[in-house]
DNA sequence: GTAACGATCCTC
DNA sequence: AGGATCGTTACA
């Protein structure tokens, strides 16, 4: 098991990063508690041309600011007033694309995953590289995945809703 | 200032 | 199938 601190891993094209993250492990160290879980599901959000993405049309607000940063930046936000979502920004700075961690082993929803990992908004905007509180680990194994449409984006265009941008660990 | 809504989850 | 519950956003 080795920590991924390679910037190139995170600045890769969004879809590639989303696929590469499936089967990787995520470990948090928050308030003295260490939690480790395997990533089982991710979704790619493809920036200004993706109607499902927060930065569609080039939207740049205080909330979406981390998405405009360089790959490896952590983007956390609150949805429905009660659920935290964990995203990892991809690509280069100025290209607002990100990968949503949709599920980890032992948690079948994005909000459950952040709860399991004790994620808080403190991490928002930080880099995941050389971060003492959160890291991605590689167990060296090859994992396969299946693709599916994304969830919970009924406001997006039909084309974007149908796109297979969700990647699930094949068991 | 104010109102509407949302990348969800849990309990009927 | 519906309610919880509040930060972010857009608009006045």
mmCIF file of C-alpha atoms (C1' of nucleotides) in Angstrom:
data_model
loop_
_atom_site.group_PDB
_atom_site.id
_atom_site.type_symbol
_atom_site.label_atom_id
_atom_site.label_comp_id
_atom_site.label_asym_id
_atom_site.label_seq_id
_atom_site.Cartn_x
_atom_site.Cartn_y
_atom_site.Cartn_z
ATOM 1 C CA UNK A 1 0.000 0.000 0.000
ATOM 2 C CA UNK A 2 1.613 3.229 -1.060
ATOM 3 C CA UNK A 3 0.516 6.857 -0.881
ATOM 4 C CA UNK A 4 -0.143 8.610 -4.178
ATOM 5 C CA UNK A 5 1.616 11.975 -4.045
ATOM 6 C CA UNK A 6 2.278 12.281 -7.752
ATOM 7 C CA UNK A 7 0.853 15.497 -9.148
ATOM 8 C CA UNK A 8 0.558 13.913 -12.596
ATOM 9 C CA UNK A 9 -1.918 11.381 -11.231
ATOM 10 C CA UNK A 10 -4.301 14.181 -10.256
ATOM 11 C CA UNK A 11 -3.807 16.529 -13.211
ATOM 12 C CA UNK A 12 -4.779 13.777 -15.640
ATOM 13 C CA UNK A 13 -7.927 14.176 -17.765
ATOM 14 C CA UNK A 14 -11.009 13.991 -15.522
ATOM 15 C CA UNK A 15 -12.391 10.745 -16.909
ATOM 16 C CA UNK A 16 -9.018 9.071 -16.576
ATOM 17 C CA UNK A 17 -8.681 10.232 -12.977
ATOM 18 C CA UNK A 18 -12.211 9.034 -12.185
ATOM 19 C CA UNK A 19 -11.350 5.600 -13.589
ATOM 20 C CA UNK A 20 -7.989 5.466 -11.868
ATOM 21 C CA UNK A 21 -9.536 6.267 -8.492
ATOM 22 C CA UNK A 22 -11.864 3.261 -8.582
ATOM 23 C CA UNK A 23 -10.318 0.572 -6.380
ATOM 24 C CA UNK A 24 -7.877 3.004 -4.734
ATOM 25 C CA UNK A 25 -8.037 3.569 -0.982
ATOM 26 C CA UNK A 26 -8.793 6.763 0.834
ATOM 27 C CA UNK A 27 -7.488 7.403 4.315
ATOM 28 C CA UNK A 28 -8.363 10.250 6.626
ATOM 29 C CA UNK A 29 -6.735 11.281 9.876
ATOM 30 C CA UNK A 30 -9.078 13.691 11.571
ATOM 31 C CA UNK A 31 -9.307 14.520 15.273
ATOM 32 C CA UNK A 32 -6.900 11.685 16.037
ATOM 33 C CA UNK A 33 -9.058 9.132 14.250
ATOM 34 C CA UNK A 34 -7.700 7.264 11.274
ATOM 35 C CA UNK A 35 -10.184 5.774 8.825
ATOM 36 C CA UNK A 36 -9.364 3.863 5.678
ATOM 37 C CA UNK A 37 -11.822 2.699 3.007
ATOM 38 C CA UNK A 38 -11.658 1.551 -0.590
ATOM 39 C CA UNK A 39 -13.220 3.750 -3.252
ATOM 40 C CA UNK A 40 -15.961 1.811 -5.015
ATOM 41 C CA UNK A 41 -17.683 4.471 -7.099
ATOM 42 C CA UNK A 42 -16.739 7.792 -8.724
ATOM 43 C CA UNK A 43 -18.333 10.270 -11.098
ATOM 44 C CA UNK A 44 -16.680 12.668 -13.544
ATOM 45 C CA UNK A 45 -17.865 16.277 -13.780
ATOM 46 C CA UNK A 46 -16.561 17.831 -16.959
ATOM 47 C CA UNK A 47 -16.419 21.569 -16.343
ATOM 48 C CA UNK A 48 -17.956 24.426 -18.266
ATOM 49 C CA UNK A 49 -19.559 22.326 -21.008
ATOM 50 C CA UNK A 50 -21.179 19.829 -18.615
ATOM 51 C CA UNK A 51 -24.690 20.914 -17.610
ATOM 52 C CA UNK A 52 -24.464 18.644 -14.564
ATOM 53 C CA UNK A 53 -21.348 20.394 -13.301
ATOM 54 C CA UNK A 54 -21.309 23.242 -10.791
ATOM 55 C CA UNK A 55 -19.034 25.210 -13.108
ATOM 56 C CA UNK A 56 -21.226 24.874 -16.196
ATOM 57 C CA UNK A 57 -20.977 27.997 -18.327
ATOM 58 C CA UNK A 58 -17.878 29.121 -16.502
ATOM 59 C CA UNK A 59 -19.622 29.766 -13.211
ATOM 60 C CA UNK A 60 -17.045 30.943 -10.709
ATOM 61 C CA UNK A 61 -18.472 31.636 -7.248
ATOM 62 C CA UNK A 62 -16.908 31.452 -3.778
ATOM 63 C CA UNK A 63 -18.243 27.920 -3.418
ATOM 64 C CA UNK A 64 -16.856 26.610 -6.713
ATOM 65 C CA UNK A 65 -13.499 28.343 -6.284
ATOM 66 C CA UNK A 66 -11.552 25.118 -5.468
ATOM 67 C CA UNK A 67 -12.697 23.574 -8.748
ATOM 68 C CA UNK A 68 -10.711 26.208 -10.643
ATOM 69 C CA UNK A 69 -7.498 25.217 -8.885
ATOM 70 C CA UNK A 70 -4.930 22.690 -10.057
ATOM 71 C CA UNK A 71 -5.635 18.944 -10.004
ATOM 72 C CA UNK A 72 -5.306 17.421 -6.551
ATOM 73 C CA UNK A 73 -7.241 20.207 -4.857
ATOM 74 C CA UNK A 74 -10.039 19.033 -2.577
ATOM 75 C CA UNK A 75 -13.533 20.396 -3.198
ATOM 76 C CA UNK A 76 -16.069 19.844 -0.449
ATOM 77 C CA UNK A 77 -19.500 21.390 -0.323
ATOM 78 C CA UNK A 78 -22.800 21.011 1.439
ATOM 79 C CA UNK A 79 -25.855 19.788 -0.436
ATOM 80 C CA UNK A 80 -29.473 19.768 0.706
ATOM 81 C CA UNK A 81 -28.354 21.732 3.728
ATOM 82 C CA UNK A 82 -27.095 18.609 5.458
ATOM 83 C CA UNK A 83 -24.846 16.430 3.360
ATOM 84 C CA UNK A 84 -21.164 16.932 2.571
ATOM 85 C CA UNK A 85 -19.839 15.838 -0.829
ATOM 86 C CA UNK A 86 -16.191 15.009 -1.444
ATOM 87 C CA UNK A 87 -14.621 15.815 -4.798
ATOM 88 C CA UNK A 88 -11.070 15.730 -6.092
ATOM 89 C CA UNK A 89 -10.260 18.374 -8.694
ATOM 90 C CA UNK A 90 -8.562 17.188 -11.884
ATOM 91 C CA UNK A 91 -6.717 18.770 -14.807
ATOM 92 C CA UNK A 92 -4.747 22.028 -14.693
ATOM 93 C CA UNK A 93 -5.639 25.282 -12.944
ATOM 94 C CA UNK A 94 -8.327 27.218 -14.806
ATOM 95 C CA UNK A 95 -10.038 24.026 -15.985
ATOM 96 C CA UNK A 96 -12.859 23.506 -13.457
ATOM 97 C CA UNK A 97 -13.366 19.760 -13.610
ATOM 98 C CA UNK A 98 -13.584 17.304 -10.730
ATOM 99 C CA UNK A 99 -14.260 13.731 -9.667
ATOM 100 C CA UNK A 100 -16.971 13.065 -7.100
ATOM 101 C CA UNK A 101 -16.274 10.245 -4.681
ATOM 102 C CA UNK A 102 -19.703 8.670 -4.817
ATOM 103 C CA UNK A 103 -19.139 5.634 -2.611
ATOM 104 C CA UNK A 104 -16.526 3.792 -0.581
ATOM 105 C CA UNK A 105 -16.644 0.240 0.759
ATOM 106 C CA UNK A 106 -19.076 0.142 3.649
ATOM 107 C CA UNK A 107 -20.956 3.248 2.549
ATOM 108 C CA UNK A 108 -23.338 3.286 -0.401
ATOM 109 C CA UNK A 109 -23.816 7.048 -0.847
ATOM 110 C CA UNK A 110 -21.577 10.111 -1.124
ATOM 111 C CA UNK A 111 -22.910 11.678 2.071
ATOM 112 C CA UNK A 112 -22.419 8.412 3.951
ATOM 113 C CA UNK A 113 -18.863 8.196 2.660
ATOM 114 C CA UNK A 114 -17.947 11.652 3.977
ATOM 115 C CA UNK A 115 -19.559 10.805 7.308
ATOM 116 C CA UNK A 116 -17.699 7.505 7.565
ATOM 117 C CA UNK A 117 -14.416 9.287 6.841
ATOM 118 C CA UNK A 118 -15.125 12.154 9.285
ATOM 119 C CA UNK A 119 -14.731 14.635 6.440
ATOM 120 C CA UNK A 120 -15.357 18.274 7.330
ATOM 121 C CA UNK A 121 -15.324 21.471 5.319
ATOM 122 C CA UNK A 122 -11.915 22.258 6.808
ATOM 123 C CA UNK A 123 -10.373 20.271 3.970
ATOM 124 C CA UNK A 124 -12.075 22.345 1.290
ATOM 125 C CA UNK A 125 -9.548 24.021 -0.998
ATOM 126 C CA UNK A 126 -6.563 22.095 0.391
ATOM 127 C CA UNK A 127 -4.309 19.948 -1.770
ATOM 128 C CA UNK A 128 -4.565 16.208 -1.302
ATOM 129 C CA UNK A 129 -0.857 15.889 -2.066
ATOM 130 C CA UNK A 130 1.295 15.547 1.066
ATOM 131 C CA UNK A 131 -1.773 16.259 3.184
ATOM 132 C CA UNK A 132 -1.604 14.910 6.725
ATOM 133 C CA UNK A 133 -5.369 14.623 7.092
ATOM 134 C CA UNK A 134 -6.370 12.915 3.863
ATOM 135 C CA UNK A 135 -4.541 10.764 1.351
ATOM 136 C CA UNK A 136 -5.096 8.351 -1.524
ATOM 137 C CA UNK A 137 -3.422 4.941 -1.356
ATOM 138 C CA UNK A 138 -2.638 2.396 -4.050
ATOM 139 C CA UNK A 139 -2.569 -1.302 -3.155
ATOM 140 C CA UNK A 140 -0.880 -2.118 -6.453
ATOM 141 C CA UNK A 141 -3.698 -4.313 -7.698
ATOM 142 C CA UNK A 142 -5.469 -3.869 -11.006
ATOM 143 C CA UNK A 143 -9.184 -3.226 -10.688
ATOM 144 C CA UNK A 144 -11.855 -3.304 -13.352
ATOM 145 C CA UNK A 145 -14.907 -1.117 -13.390
ATOM 146 C CA UNK A 146 -18.308 -0.815 -14.996
ATOM 147 C CA UNK A 147 -19.839 2.424 -16.315
ATOM 148 C CA UNK A 148 -23.278 3.923 -15.725
ATOM 149 C CA UNK A 149 -25.116 7.258 -16.005
ATOM 150 C CA UNK A 150 -24.689 9.691 -13.129
ATOM 151 C CA UNK A 151 -27.175 10.095 -10.319
ATOM 152 C CA UNK A 152 -29.184 13.034 -9.019
ATOM 153 C CA UNK A 153 -28.706 15.422 -11.934
ATOM 154 C CA UNK A 154 -32.234 15.701 -13.278
ATOM 155 C CA UNK A 155 -31.632 19.370 -14.113
ATOM 156 C CA UNK A 156 -28.884 18.533 -16.606
ATOM 157 C CA UNK A 157 -29.390 18.145 -20.362
ATOM 158 C CA UNK A 158 -30.659 14.788 -21.603
ATOM 159 C CA UNK A 159 -27.318 14.178 -23.253
ATOM 160 C CA UNK A 160 -25.363 14.837 -20.065
ATOM 161 C CA UNK A 161 -27.754 12.724 -18.003
ATOM 162 C CA UNK A 162 -27.298 9.804 -20.354
ATOM 163 C CA UNK A 163 -23.499 10.026 -20.504
ATOM 164 C CA UNK A 164 -21.725 7.143 -18.821
ATOM 165 C CA UNK A 165 -19.562 9.203 -16.488
ATOM 166 C CA UNK A 166 -20.041 7.062 -13.392
ATOM 167 C CA UNK A 167 -17.506 4.355 -12.665
ATOM 168 C CA UNK A 168 -18.236 1.440 -10.335
ATOM 169 C CA UNK A 169 -15.776 -1.095 -8.984
ATOM 170 C CA UNK A 170 -16.381 -4.488 -10.547
ATOM 171 C CA UNK A 171 -16.561 -7.149 -7.864
ATOM 172 C "C1'" DG B 1 -32.849 41.564 2.322
ATOM 173 C "C1'" DT B 2 -35.261 37.601 0.826
ATOM 174 C "C1'" DA B 3 -36.783 33.429 -1.430
ATOM 175 C "C1'" DA B 4 -35.994 29.126 -3.850
ATOM 176 C "C1'" DC B 5 -33.535 25.150 -4.534
ATOM 177 C "C1'" DG B 6 -30.406 21.138 -4.322
ATOM 178 C "C1'" DA B 7 -24.512 15.743 -7.281
ATOM 179 C "C1'" DT B 8 -29.103 12.947 -0.449
ATOM 180 C "C1'" DC B 9 -30.671 9.987 3.269
ATOM 181 C "C1'" DC B 10 -33.913 7.947 6.288
ATOM 182 C "C1'" DT B 11 -38.401 6.549 7.653
ATOM 183 C "C1'" DC B 12 -42.572 5.695 6.698
ATOM 184 C "C1'" DA C 1 -43.383 8.422 -1.609
ATOM 185 C "C1'" DG C 2 -42.216 12.274 1.336
ATOM 186 C "C1'" DG C 3 -39.913 15.049 4.870
ATOM 187 C "C1'" DA C 4 -35.715 16.845 6.942
ATOM 188 C "C1'" DT C 5 -32.931 21.175 6.918
ATOM 189 C "C1'" DC C 6 -29.584 25.143 5.608
ATOM 190 C "C1'" DG C 7 -25.705 27.068 2.702
ATOM 191 C "C1'" DT C 8 -25.442 29.032 -1.785
ATOM 192 C "C1'" DT C 9 -27.243 31.547 -5.219
ATOM 193 C "C1'" DA C 10 -29.929 34.904 -7.837
ATOM 194 C "C1'" DC C 11 -32.575 38.664 -7.814
ATOM 195 C "C1'" DA C 12 -34.674 42.998 -6.062
#
